Short mmCIF file of C-alpha atoms in Angstrom, two decimals:
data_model
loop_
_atom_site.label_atom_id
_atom_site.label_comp_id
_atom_site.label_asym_id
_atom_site.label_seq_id
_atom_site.Cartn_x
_atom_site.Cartn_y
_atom_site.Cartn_z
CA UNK A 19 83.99 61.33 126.87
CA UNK A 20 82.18 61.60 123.48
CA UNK A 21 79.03 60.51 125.80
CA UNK A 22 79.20 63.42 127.86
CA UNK A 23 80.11 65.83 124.84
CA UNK A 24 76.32 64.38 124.01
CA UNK A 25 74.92 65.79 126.71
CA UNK A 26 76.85 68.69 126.85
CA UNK A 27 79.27 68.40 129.94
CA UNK A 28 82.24 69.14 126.93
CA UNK A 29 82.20 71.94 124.54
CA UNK A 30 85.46 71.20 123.29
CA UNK A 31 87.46 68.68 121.86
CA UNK A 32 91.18 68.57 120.21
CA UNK A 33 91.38 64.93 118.67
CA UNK A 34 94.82 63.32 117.98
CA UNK A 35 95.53 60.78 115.47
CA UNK A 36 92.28 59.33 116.29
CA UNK A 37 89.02 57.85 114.53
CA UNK A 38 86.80 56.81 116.91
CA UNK A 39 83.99 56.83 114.47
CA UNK A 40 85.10 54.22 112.72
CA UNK A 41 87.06 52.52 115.72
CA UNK A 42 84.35 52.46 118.67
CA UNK A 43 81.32 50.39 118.59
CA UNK A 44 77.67 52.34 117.92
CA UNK A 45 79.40 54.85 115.28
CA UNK A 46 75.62 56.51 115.17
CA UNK A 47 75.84 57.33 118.72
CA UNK A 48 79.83 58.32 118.12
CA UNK A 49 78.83 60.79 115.36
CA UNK A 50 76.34 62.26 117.79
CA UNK A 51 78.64 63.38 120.22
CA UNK A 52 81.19 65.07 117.92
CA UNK A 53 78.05 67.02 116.58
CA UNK A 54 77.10 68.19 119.80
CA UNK A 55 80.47 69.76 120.24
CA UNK A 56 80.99 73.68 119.96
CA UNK A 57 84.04 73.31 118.62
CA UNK A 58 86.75 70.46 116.75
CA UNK A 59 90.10 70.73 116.34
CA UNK A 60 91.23 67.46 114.58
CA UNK A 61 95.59 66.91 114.28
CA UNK A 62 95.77 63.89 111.75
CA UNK A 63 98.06 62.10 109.06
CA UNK A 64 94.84 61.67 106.92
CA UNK A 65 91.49 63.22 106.68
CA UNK A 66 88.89 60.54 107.84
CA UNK A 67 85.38 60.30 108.93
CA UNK A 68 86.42 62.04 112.78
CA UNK A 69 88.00 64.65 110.44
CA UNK A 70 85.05 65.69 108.34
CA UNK A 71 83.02 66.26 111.74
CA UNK A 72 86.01 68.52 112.98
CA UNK A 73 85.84 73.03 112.84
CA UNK A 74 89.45 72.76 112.26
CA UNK A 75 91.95 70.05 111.13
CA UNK A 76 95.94 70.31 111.47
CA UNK A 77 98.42 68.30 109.55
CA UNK A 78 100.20 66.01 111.53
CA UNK A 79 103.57 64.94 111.28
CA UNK A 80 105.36 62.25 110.96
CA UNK A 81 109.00 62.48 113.02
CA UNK A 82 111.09 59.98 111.03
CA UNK A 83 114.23 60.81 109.61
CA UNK A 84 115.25 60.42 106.30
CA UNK A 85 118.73 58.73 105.26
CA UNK A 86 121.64 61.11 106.01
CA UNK A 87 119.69 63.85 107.51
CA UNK A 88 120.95 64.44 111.36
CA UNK A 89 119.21 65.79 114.05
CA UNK A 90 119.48 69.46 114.71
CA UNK A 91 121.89 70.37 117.06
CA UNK A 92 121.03 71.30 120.57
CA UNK A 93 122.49 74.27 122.05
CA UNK A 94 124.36 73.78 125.00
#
């Protein structure tokens, strides 16, 4: 995918609690592709190296509950 965001076949790309520029091999050639794009939208816990390439990044959030909180309840 990042390949063909090289060469142009994708303009855009919305990343999810991912780093492949730090995860894939050839992070040059990585990098490349994410600079090609027209646009980046990034959703992560943390900035990283995929996240400073990115238009736009989004918080993420983590779903765990803390101790005595409940669910909300579901109407119904």
């Amino acid at each position: 995918m990042v390949h063909q965001a090289e060469r142009g076949e994708i303009k855009g790309l919305l990343g999810i609690c991912n780093n492949p520029i730090v995860s894939m091999p050839n992070a040059g050639r990585i990098a490349a592709g994410y600079d090609a794009l027209e646009f980046h939208c990034q959703i992560d816990f943390f900035l990283s190296e995929t996240c400073a390439r990115a238009d736009v990044v989004l918080p993420a959030r983590c779903g765990q509950r803390t101790r005595g909180s409940s669910p909300t309840p579901r109407a119904g």
